Amino acid sequence: MCGIVGYIGKEPLISFLLNGLSKLEYRGYDSAGIAIHKQDSIKVFKAQGKLDNLRSLLKGNEEDEKAFIGIGHIRWATHGVPNEINAHPHVSFENKVALVHNGIIENYKELKEELTVKGFVFQSQTDTEVIAHLIEDCLKDTKDFGHALRCALKKLDGAYALGVLFKEDPETLYAAKKNAPLIVGLSDKGNYIASDVPALLEYTKKVIYLNDLEVAEIKENSIKITDIEGKILNRKPEIIPWEPISINKMGYKHFMLKEIHEQPDVIRQTLFNRLTNQTDPIKLDEVKLTEESLKNLKRIQIIACGTSLHAALVGKYLIEEFIGLPVDVEASSEYIYKRVVSDKNSLTIGVSQSGETADTITALRLAKEKGSHILVITNRPDSTMARDADSLLPINAGFEVSVAATKSYTAQLLAFYLLALKLAEINKSLPAEKLEEYKKELLHLPHKVEMILNHTEEIKKCAIKFNSSKDFIFIARGINYPVALEGALKLKEISYINATGYPAGELKHGPIAMLDKTMPVVAILVPGKVFEKVLSNSEESKAREARMIAVTSSDDKKLESVFKYILKVPQTDEIFSPILTTIPLQLLAYYIAEFLGKDVDQPRNLAKSVTVE
Ligand code: F6R
């Protein structure tokens, strides 16, 4: 989704703006732009499409490197098509203000009407442009630029992270935020702003995470932070505990393939220091609830979006199975528009790779208001969600560049296995031998994932055979049902082939009407409670001439008469099978998309971190 950078200082400006934006590129965007302060005026460069188009536009403007202050943006279109006019930065009517914005201004239509009556003329279809005009309008009553900015912010409903330049204040970079992340970076070579850490890591690790409704007035050697009323706040910088991220494909064709192959190590990392030996208790010091409160929990709810929602569904299954406590799973975007049923005897778990998904942040805040303890499972311990949380369970998947989540999902699953087993330990709800057996199997999983990754020939064959299919159906039952949903989502996201996941038993209640000899049906079936049931649903599909593919750990000969393609995974207890059955589905989606020549790492219309509602 959109990204912001800004700099004030004597180092080469354009190089920083372009490099900083390139570090945010992985988030997904469709246009880019920068604004710099040069000789008492503001110069703006914008280009539709990828950052390279902006780079080409800037060729021949090397002199601009010496400019002292500038802002940059990559835009993921929300209001108005992705073109040069709608790209940021946006400039006010009399060119006195230029700004970049992440977020959505909900009352922009009303503001636009008011400003139009006052004579402001709009160029773009964006919500952002109103902010530039609004600040310029506020400047009519004051010479204090910070005051004008705060005056405009008070009129905005919605979410914003802003970087602002004033034509008449060439010595200050302004920034502000509400419900969208923004950080200020401090260094002895000048100061920075960015919407996310990777943009700054090469330049500084000393940062201030702006809070909602704070405004920063940033000079080359000093930073003033105020609240929305102008009261000066004393904010101390902190040091980001990250090394510069090597955004490098390490010989793989795409980040997605590299990240799929990182999964054995990601599992090891997530288990590290939490489970080292099957006979030891699981260490989850991050969960700040006492054992007593964990025992007294009446209900757990899990809130997430997309792939994280699928991990949540596996988590529900595990917790209900291991301790018999009711668990509700809700899509964040649904949770926030209904009556919030939550209290101090409930635990609310938020799951998010990025920790910045706007809907999940809002949902968790609503649950917190009702007194629920908030536990966040995320790959970004520095994110808004993590900072809001009462307890934080980091998943240690490492930086995920590909928009389609793979290794972060597997690590989220691992976090749920650890949590569910910990709850079972505390509640003594599983026999000691069973607990030990489960912990032992968890420790074997990295190797089993490696075995799948070392034998991908059958998956590739399948991808070649099926890449011209227009639709796919994925079926499974029980703990693998969320895997069917995830397999379908991965395929849709990166190949744009229509795919739907169903509980296998639901087929005959409608979807079976879709089956004919053109339809591939991917069935996930592992020995256990529901094996025979999924097999029988697969037979029903085969009887309708569907093209059958199995993901299985079974050696049962019966499978050969039903499935033309059998993608094998190593044997494990059914309860752990989602960690293994997911991998061939990630690879199937990957190879199909790669075969079709799609932009695997940055699929159309998608963003890595969905910071707008
Ligand atoms: C799918 C994918 C998305 C995200 C969803 C939630 O590959 O990445 O469906 O899972 O946008 O994002 P997070 O996990 O960052 O809250």
XYZ file of C-alpha atoms and ligand atoms in Angstrom:
629
model
C 0.000 0.000 0.000
C 1.119 3.655 -0.094
C 4.525 4.630 1.227
C 5.972 7.948 2.454
C 9.543 9.211 2.784
C 10.989 12.655 3.498
C 14.369 14.214 4.284
C 15.862 17.490 5.446
C 19.639 17.851 5.373
C 22.687 18.209 3.144
C 23.041 14.625 1.904
C 21.958 13.875 -1.714
C 18.200 14.332 -1.542
C 16.843 12.619 -4.655
C 19.009 9.552 -4.035
C 17.496 9.175 -0.573
C 13.929 9.729 -1.760
C 14.227 7.124 -4.536
C 16.145 4.627 -2.418
C 13.747 5.048 0.521
C 10.738 4.531 -1.755
C 12.362 1.471 -3.314
C 12.510 -0.089 0.160
C 8.733 0.333 0.421
C 8.007 -0.910 -3.121
C 7.261 -4.459 -1.940
C 4.056 -3.138 -0.403
C 2.401 -2.744 -3.819
C 1.710 0.574 -5.619
C 0.724 2.018 -8.959
C 2.343 5.479 -9.188
C 5.129 7.445 -7.556
C 6.196 11.034 -7.031
C 8.446 13.453 -5.160
C 8.408 17.153 -4.242
C 11.512 19.175 -3.415
C 12.028 22.691 -2.192
C 14.182 24.531 -4.706
C 14.946 28.256 -5.055
C 11.881 29.512 -3.169
C 9.510 27.204 -4.989
C 8.322 23.641 -4.805
C 9.131 21.349 -7.739
C 7.017 18.217 -8.208
C 7.800 15.119 -10.318
C 5.224 12.362 -10.725
C 4.919 9.228 -12.837
C 2.349 6.522 -13.317
C 3.541 2.925 -12.830
C 6.720 1.689 -11.227
C 9.509 3.705 -9.630
C 11.684 3.268 -12.724
C 9.332 5.598 -14.608
C 9.942 8.274 -11.970
C 13.700 7.594 -12.139
C 13.621 8.176 -15.923
C 11.689 11.412 -15.431
C 14.318 12.665 -13.013
C 17.231 12.040 -15.390
C 18.825 15.368 -16.256
C 17.768 16.934 -12.957
C 20.970 15.959 -11.114
C 21.253 19.522 -9.787
C 18.203 18.797 -7.643
C 20.311 16.415 -5.526
C 21.516 19.547 -3.756
C 18.039 20.597 -2.667
C 17.750 20.640 1.112
C 14.283 19.272 1.770
C 11.916 16.903 0.009
C 9.131 14.333 0.297
C 8.314 11.226 -1.745
C 5.416 8.823 -2.132
C 4.290 5.613 -3.770
C 0.531 5.431 -4.224
C -1.880 2.513 -4.157
C -5.035 4.000 -5.655
C -8.103 4.338 -3.434
C -9.851 7.487 -4.750
C -9.349 8.023 -8.453
C -7.589 5.919 -11.059
C -3.833 5.304 -10.878
C -2.514 8.083 -13.116
C -0.026 10.936 -12.945
C -2.589 13.546 -11.845
C -3.808 11.455 -8.936
C -0.255 10.493 -7.908
C 1.200 12.279 -4.866
C 2.590 14.824 -3.936
C -0.454 17.079 -4.218
C -0.036 20.820 -4.323
C -2.392 23.519 -3.033
C -4.161 26.023 -5.272
C -1.513 28.758 -4.979
C 1.386 26.279 -4.757
C 2.077 27.197 -1.144
C 1.760 23.665 0.202
C 2.841 20.250 -1.135
C 2.098 17.026 0.645
C 2.094 13.254 0.552
C -0.569 11.219 2.344
C -1.272 7.646 3.389
C -4.794 6.832 4.584
C -8.288 7.909 3.631
C -10.057 11.174 4.418
C -13.656 10.187 4.992
C -15.213 13.679 4.903
C -13.316 14.795 1.804
C -16.471 15.341 -0.255
C -17.920 17.841 2.254
C -14.537 19.586 2.564
C -14.178 19.714 -1.206
C -17.566 21.408 -1.543
C -16.669 24.018 1.110
C -13.294 24.719 -0.499
C -14.789 24.911 -3.994
C -17.229 27.579 -2.771
C -14.205 29.477 -1.449
C -12.648 29.406 -4.921
C -10.201 26.501 -4.651
C -9.881 24.559 -7.890
C -9.207 20.815 -7.753
C -6.979 18.969 -10.205
C -7.285 15.369 -9.065
C -9.944 12.857 -8.058
C -8.188 12.111 -4.764
C -9.252 12.678 -1.182
C -5.686 13.851 -0.464
C -5.872 17.050 -2.487
C -8.392 18.559 -0.048
C -5.750 18.496 2.692
C -3.346 20.650 0.664
C -6.053 23.252 -0.069
C -7.316 23.112 3.499
C -3.871 23.912 4.912
C -3.507 26.768 2.433
C -6.922 28.061 3.531
C -5.779 27.958 7.173
C -2.618 29.874 6.204
C -4.823 32.902 5.428
C -5.250 33.481 9.171
C -1.752 32.775 10.436
C 1.909 32.992 9.583
C 2.659 30.033 11.836
C 2.957 27.014 9.504
C 2.641 24.434 12.282
C -0.508 26.179 13.444
C -1.968 26.146 9.918
C -1.281 22.431 9.646
C -2.903 21.674 13.014
C -5.899 23.864 12.101
C -6.433 21.801 8.938
C -5.933 18.462 10.711
C -8.726 19.296 13.154
C -11.155 19.368 10.222
C -10.226 15.920 8.899
C -12.153 12.725 9.612
C -10.395 9.508 8.749
C -6.827 8.283 8.658
C -3.665 10.105 7.679
C 0.087 9.954 7.738
C 1.365 13.153 6.170
C 4.623 14.677 4.977
C 4.195 18.386 4.239
C 6.336 21.130 2.643
C 5.543 24.848 2.783
C 6.828 27.069 0.007
C 7.510 29.881 2.488
C 9.237 27.705 5.078
C 12.226 26.116 3.308
C 13.846 25.131 6.625
C 11.188 22.757 7.993
C 9.703 19.394 7.056
C 6.305 18.804 8.669
C 4.727 15.462 9.525
C 1.559 14.293 11.259
C -0.366 11.092 11.790
C -3.669 9.573 12.813
C -4.497 5.869 12.365
C -1.706 5.347 9.837
C 1.935 4.733 10.766
C 4.658 7.378 10.487
C 8.125 7.528 11.976
C 10.664 10.311 12.305
C 14.301 9.246 11.843
C 17.093 11.216 13.547
C 20.729 11.347 12.439
C 23.699 13.704 12.535
C 23.334 14.116 8.753
C 19.807 15.504 8.933
C 16.395 14.104 9.782
C 13.922 11.853 7.992
C 10.342 10.701 7.896
C 9.003 7.374 6.608
C 5.851 5.331 6.800
C 7.834 2.178 7.591
C 11.190 1.196 9.027
C 12.831 -0.417 5.944
C 13.000 2.983 4.202
C 15.271 4.364 6.929
C 17.460 1.481 8.040
C 20.387 2.389 5.771
C 20.365 5.919 7.158
C 19.488 5.707 10.836
C 18.142 3.389 13.491
C 17.237 6.215 15.872
C 13.532 6.933 15.506
C 10.454 8.407 17.101
C 7.198 6.578 16.342
C 4.665 9.399 16.079
C 1.457 8.831 18.006
C -1.995 9.673 16.696
C -2.741 13.408 16.537
C 0.894 14.407 16.942
C 2.575 16.898 14.632
C 6.337 17.000 14.027
C 8.177 20.149 12.911
C 11.480 18.810 11.686
C 14.581 20.950 11.062
C 18.003 19.747 9.967
C 19.269 19.652 13.567
C 16.172 19.633 15.749
C 12.679 18.200 16.034
C 9.672 19.699 17.766
C 6.685 17.442 18.406
C 3.371 18.900 19.515
C -0.104 17.593 20.139
C -2.945 18.759 17.914
C -3.413 21.870 20.112
C 0.233 22.892 19.721
C 1.378 21.820 23.196
C 5.013 20.723 23.031
C 5.560 17.055 23.896
C 8.707 15.464 25.189
C 9.189 12.391 22.970
C 12.347 10.334 23.420
C 13.828 8.561 20.400
C 14.282 4.783 20.458
C 16.695 2.528 18.621
C 15.199 0.063 16.122
C 16.666 -3.372 16.810
C 16.885 -4.264 13.103
C 19.791 -4.744 10.767
C 19.471 -3.168 7.315
C 17.228 -5.552 5.430
C 18.876 -7.269 2.545
C 16.145 -7.185 -0.044
C 17.821 -9.829 -2.138
C 16.348 -12.819 -3.977
C 19.418 -14.962 -3.167
C 19.339 -16.605 -6.600
C 15.617 -17.404 -6.576
C 13.540 -16.054 -9.457
C 11.034 -14.448 -7.097
C 10.872 -13.455 -3.439
C 7.827 -15.674 -3.062
C 9.816 -18.781 -4.013
C 12.666 -17.751 -1.718
C 10.233 -17.192 1.146
C 8.523 -20.552 0.562
C 11.956 -22.189 0.807
C 12.764 -20.310 4.016
C 9.927 -22.024 5.861
C 11.889 -24.817 7.571
C 14.152 -22.195 9.157
C 11.204 -19.972 9.986
C 9.625 -22.838 11.937
C 12.914 -23.410 13.770
C 13.141 -19.677 14.564
C 9.587 -19.524 15.870
C 10.191 -22.551 18.088
C 13.559 -21.185 19.262
C 13.696 -20.612 23.011
C 10.035 -21.580 23.298
C 10.235 -25.322 22.711
C 13.618 -27.017 22.750
C 12.782 -30.373 24.228
C 9.609 -32.442 24.274
C 9.873 -32.962 28.026
C 10.157 -29.259 28.904
C 7.192 -26.931 29.340
C 6.568 -24.518 26.476
C 7.909 -21.047 27.258
C 5.579 -18.265 26.211
C 6.781 -15.485 28.495
C 5.327 -12.985 26.038
C 1.757 -13.829 27.110
C 1.243 -11.492 30.029
C -1.870 -13.120 31.488
C -1.304 -15.069 34.706
C -1.874 -18.823 34.696
C -4.884 -18.153 36.886
C -6.464 -15.764 34.359
C -5.664 -18.156 31.520
C -7.458 -20.913 33.413
C -10.446 -18.656 34.035
C -10.916 -17.592 30.424
C -14.521 -18.021 29.325
C -14.006 -17.353 25.663
C -11.358 -16.599 23.072
C -11.945 -14.590 19.926
C -9.487 -14.320 17.070
C -9.586 -11.408 14.649
C -7.690 -11.180 11.366
C -7.910 -10.673 7.593
C -6.967 -12.715 4.527
C -4.254 -15.295 5.002
C -3.953 -14.394 8.692
C -7.661 -15.198 8.999
C -6.946 -18.679 7.644
C -4.211 -19.138 10.259
C -6.773 -18.001 12.847
C -9.190 -20.740 11.722
C -6.500 -23.366 12.329
C -5.891 -21.718 15.739
C -9.596 -22.045 16.604
C -9.547 -25.722 15.737
C -6.459 -26.341 17.883
C -7.628 -24.482 20.981
C -11.093 -26.049 20.872
C -9.564 -29.496 20.346
C -6.894 -29.183 23.049
C -8.777 -27.372 25.822
C -12.439 -27.378 24.832
C -12.847 -23.602 25.177
C -15.133 -21.872 22.642
C -13.226 -19.819 20.095
C -14.812 -17.401 17.630
C -12.955 -16.295 14.546
C -14.028 -13.117 12.790
C -12.869 -11.140 9.805
C -11.781 -7.784 11.238
C -13.845 -5.856 8.700
C -17.000 -7.634 9.945
C -16.128 -7.354 13.620
C -16.025 -3.580 13.599
C -19.567 -3.080 12.333
C -21.485 -5.213 14.779
C -22.106 -5.195 18.501
C -18.801 -5.973 20.200
C -19.320 -8.868 22.583
C -16.207 -9.004 24.713
C -15.234 -8.548 28.355
C -12.446 -8.999 30.861
C -12.927 -12.762 30.965
C -12.234 -13.047 27.273
C -8.964 -13.108 25.405
C -8.851 -11.420 22.017
C -6.104 -12.533 19.665
C -5.198 -10.352 16.696
C -3.241 -12.032 13.905
C -1.405 -9.945 11.359
C 1.780 -10.329 9.364
C 2.233 -6.557 9.044
C 0.680 -5.434 12.317
C -0.660 -2.437 10.362
C -3.895 -3.758 8.836
C -6.359 -0.939 9.511
C -9.442 -3.130 10.056
C -7.642 -5.381 12.528
C -6.224 -2.416 14.465
C -9.723 -0.928 14.815
C -11.288 -4.271 15.783
C -8.679 -4.915 18.474
C -9.126 -1.419 19.897
C -12.887 -2.024 20.142
C -12.314 -5.310 21.997
C -9.832 -3.593 24.320
C -12.381 -0.886 25.160
C -14.649 -3.686 26.422
C -11.937 -4.890 28.794
C -10.611 -7.870 26.844
C -6.895 -8.699 27.084
C -5.333 -8.237 23.638
C -2.710 -10.695 22.419
C -1.162 -9.919 19.055
C 0.568 -12.507 16.862
C 2.624 -10.581 14.326
C 5.810 -10.582 12.330
C 6.366 -6.892 13.105
C 7.045 -6.266 16.810
C 7.505 -2.577 15.948
C 4.032 -2.213 14.389
C 0.989 -0.278 15.616
C -0.821 -3.486 16.585
C 2.168 -4.715 18.575
C 2.487 -1.370 20.340
C -1.223 -1.353 21.225
C -1.198 -4.962 22.485
C -1.280 -6.150 26.102
C 0.719 -9.229 25.073
C 2.815 -9.698 21.993
C 3.727 -13.034 20.426
C 6.279 -12.289 17.689
C 6.589 -14.957 14.997
C 10.185 -14.423 13.796
C 9.505 -15.145 10.139
C 11.954 -12.468 9.015
C 11.117 -9.751 6.547
C 8.519 -10.926 3.978
C 8.810 -9.095 0.663
C 6.416 -10.965 -1.593
C 2.908 -9.559 -1.304
C 1.460 -13.071 -1.078
C 2.052 -14.260 2.465
C 3.738 -17.663 2.767
C 6.365 -17.950 5.501
C 4.547 -15.518 7.787
C 1.426 -17.734 7.547
C 3.392 -20.847 8.487
C 4.940 -18.993 11.420
C 1.467 -17.819 12.518
C 0.353 -21.460 12.503
C 3.354 -22.336 14.655
C 2.430 -19.593 17.117
C -1.045 -21.132 17.434
C 0.393 -24.620 17.998
C 2.592 -23.241 20.774
C -0.234 -21.249 22.331
C -2.763 -24.089 22.177
C -0.268 -26.560 23.682
C 0.651 -24.044 26.402
C -3.042 -23.638 27.266
C -3.367 -27.433 27.345
C -0.366 -27.619 29.715
C -1.878 -25.027 32.043
C -5.350 -26.562 31.971
C -4.002 -30.121 32.104
C -6.508 -30.880 29.377
C -4.312 -33.370 27.486
C -2.678 -36.486 28.951
C 1.024 -35.893 29.688
C 2.132 -38.529 27.140
C 0.002 -36.951 24.420
C 1.469 -33.516 25.157
C 4.962 -34.920 24.921
C 4.169 -36.728 21.683
C 2.784 -33.495 20.191
C 5.816 -31.457 21.238
C 8.119 -34.076 19.743
C 6.249 -33.930 16.452
C 6.416 -30.102 16.393
C 10.198 -30.364 16.607
C 10.209 -32.725 13.588
C 8.203 -30.428 11.343
C 11.063 -28.346 9.873
C 12.674 -31.459 8.447
C 9.366 -32.663 7.009
C 8.852 -29.314 5.277
C 12.351 -29.646 3.838
C 11.377 -33.024 2.400
C 8.492 -31.413 0.483
C 10.688 -28.602 -0.791
C 13.278 -31.084 -2.057
C 10.771 -32.906 -4.278
C 8.724 -30.444 -6.275
C 8.664 -32.242 -9.664
C 5.082 -33.514 -9.340
C 3.865 -30.058 -8.284
C 5.552 -28.487 -11.325
C 3.984 -31.107 -13.629
C 0.612 -30.296 -12.169
C 1.184 -26.574 -12.708
C 2.053 -27.168 -16.360
C -1.034 -29.331 -16.828
C -3.483 -26.960 -15.164
C -2.264 -23.448 -15.869
C -4.886 -22.876 -18.565
C -7.784 -23.782 -16.238
C -10.194 -20.942 -15.645
C -11.472 -22.142 -12.247
C -10.287 -24.343 -9.389
C -12.099 -25.861 -6.434
C -10.236 -26.775 -3.227
C -11.879 -29.130 -0.726
C -10.977 -30.426 2.724
C -12.502 -31.035 6.130
C -11.595 -30.432 9.734
C -8.264 -28.803 10.436
C -7.397 -28.806 6.723
C -10.470 -26.829 5.716
C -8.617 -23.510 6.323
C -5.788 -24.923 4.186
C -8.263 -25.338 1.306
C -9.235 -21.678 1.750
C -5.582 -20.632 1.803
C -4.701 -22.747 -1.250
C -7.515 -21.093 -3.193
C -6.536 -17.599 -1.998
C -2.866 -18.064 -2.980
C -3.849 -19.213 -6.462
C -6.285 -16.320 -6.985
C -3.889 -13.702 -5.710
C -0.955 -14.398 -7.944
C -2.360 -16.164 -11.039
C -5.770 -14.379 -11.208
C -7.423 -17.782 -11.758
C -10.775 -18.050 -10.014
C -10.479 -20.475 -7.097
C -12.746 -21.301 -4.175
C -12.197 -23.348 -1.044
C -15.062 -25.383 0.429
C -15.573 -27.730 3.349
C -15.715 -30.970 1.335
C -19.101 -31.876 2.842
C -20.584 -28.661 1.402
C -19.891 -29.684 -2.196
C -23.203 -31.451 -2.603
C -25.077 -28.439 -1.248
C -24.341 -26.363 -4.314
C -20.800 -26.243 -5.697
C -21.101 -29.743 -7.184
C -23.197 -28.123 -9.923
C -19.972 -26.533 -11.172
C -18.208 -29.824 -11.759
C -17.515 -31.143 -15.239
C -14.504 -32.407 -17.109
C -12.885 -28.963 -17.212
C -12.856 -28.387 -13.456
C -9.776 -29.207 -11.366
C -10.666 -30.219 -7.802
C -7.817 -30.191 -5.290
C -8.615 -32.383 -2.279
C -6.563 -32.229 0.908
C -6.844 -35.515 2.750
C -4.574 -36.997 5.375
C -5.114 -40.141 7.438
C -7.231 -39.307 10.468
C -10.763 -38.433 11.485
C -12.035 -37.221 8.123
C -9.879 -39.080 5.586
C -12.584 -41.463 4.394
C -15.109 -38.628 4.260
C -12.947 -36.442 2.017
C -12.138 -39.456 -0.116
C -15.810 -40.136 -0.591
C -16.430 -36.442 -1.494
C -13.568 -36.774 -3.986
C -15.182 -39.876 -5.498
C -18.398 -37.898 -5.921
C -16.396 -35.227 -7.757
C -14.646 -37.771 -9.940
C -18.044 -39.262 -10.843
C -18.847 -35.790 -12.299
C -15.653 -36.046 -14.383
C -13.769 -33.373 -12.407
C -9.968 -33.421 -12.807
C -8.780 -34.693 -9.447
C -5.631 -33.646 -7.602
C -4.787 -34.879 -4.088
C -2.533 -33.396 -1.435
C -1.961 -36.276 0.943
C 0.383 -38.199 3.186
C -1.486 -41.448 2.567
C -0.093 -44.443 0.644
C -3.559 -45.929 0.287
C -3.839 -47.511 -3.183
C -7.494 -46.430 -3.399
C -6.281 -42.906 -4.071
C -4.834 -43.888 -7.436
C -8.239 -44.750 -8.830
C -9.645 -41.357 -7.832
C -6.781 -38.916 -8.337
C -4.779 -38.380 -11.513
C -2.221 -36.231 -9.641
C -1.049 -37.017 -6.128
C 1.087 -34.426 -4.339
C 2.702 -36.217 -1.424
C 3.623 -34.771 1.952
C 5.384 -36.699 4.746
C 3.320 -38.425 7.405
C 2.432 -36.592 10.561
C -0.398 -36.547 13.067
C -3.507 -35.108 11.368
C -3.485 -32.232 13.859
C -0.120 -30.973 12.486
C -0.881 -31.633 8.841
C -1.769 -28.006 7.900
C 1.916 -27.083 8.242
C 2.736 -29.670 5.581
C -0.312 -29.634 3.304
C -0.050 -25.870 2.820
C 3.395 -26.075 1.204
C 2.448 -27.914 -2.054
C -0.465 -25.488 -2.465
C 1.832 -22.468 -2.138
C 4.128 -24.036 -4.722
C 1.267 -24.974 -7.052
C 0.042 -21.363 -7.014
C 3.598 -20.127 -7.513
C 4.437 -22.372 -10.474
C 1.112 -21.681 -12.211
C 1.588 -17.907 -11.855
C 5.212 -18.153 -12.933
C 4.248 -20.246 -15.953
C 1.629 -17.637 -16.896
C 4.263 -14.913 -16.590
C 2.452 -13.000 -13.842
C 4.070 -10.427 -11.585
C 4.354 -12.973 -8.774
C 5.821 -10.734 -6.061
C 3.617 -7.735 -6.717
C 0.264 -8.994 -7.990
C -2.098 -6.444 -9.485
C -4.341 -4.490 -7.103
C -2.828 -6.021 -3.961
C -0.814 -4.424 -1.193
C 1.445 -5.940 1.436
C 0.097 -3.877 4.234
C -3.529 -2.749 3.977
C -3.467 0.457 5.990
C -6.874 1.736 4.859
C -10.274 0.463 5.888
C -2.496 -12.957 1.283
C -2.204 -11.805 2.086
C -3.357 -11.018 2.628
C -3.071 -10.647 4.070
C -4.155 -9.711 4.619
C -3.906 -9.391 6.084
O -1.353 -13.514 0.745
O -1.080 -11.503 2.327
O -4.559 -11.714 2.527
O -3.009 -11.819 4.819
O -4.145 -8.526 3.890
O -2.671 -8.799 6.263
P -1.931 -8.837 7.650
O -1.604 -10.260 7.941
O -0.699 -7.994 7.452
O -2.869 -8.264 8.665
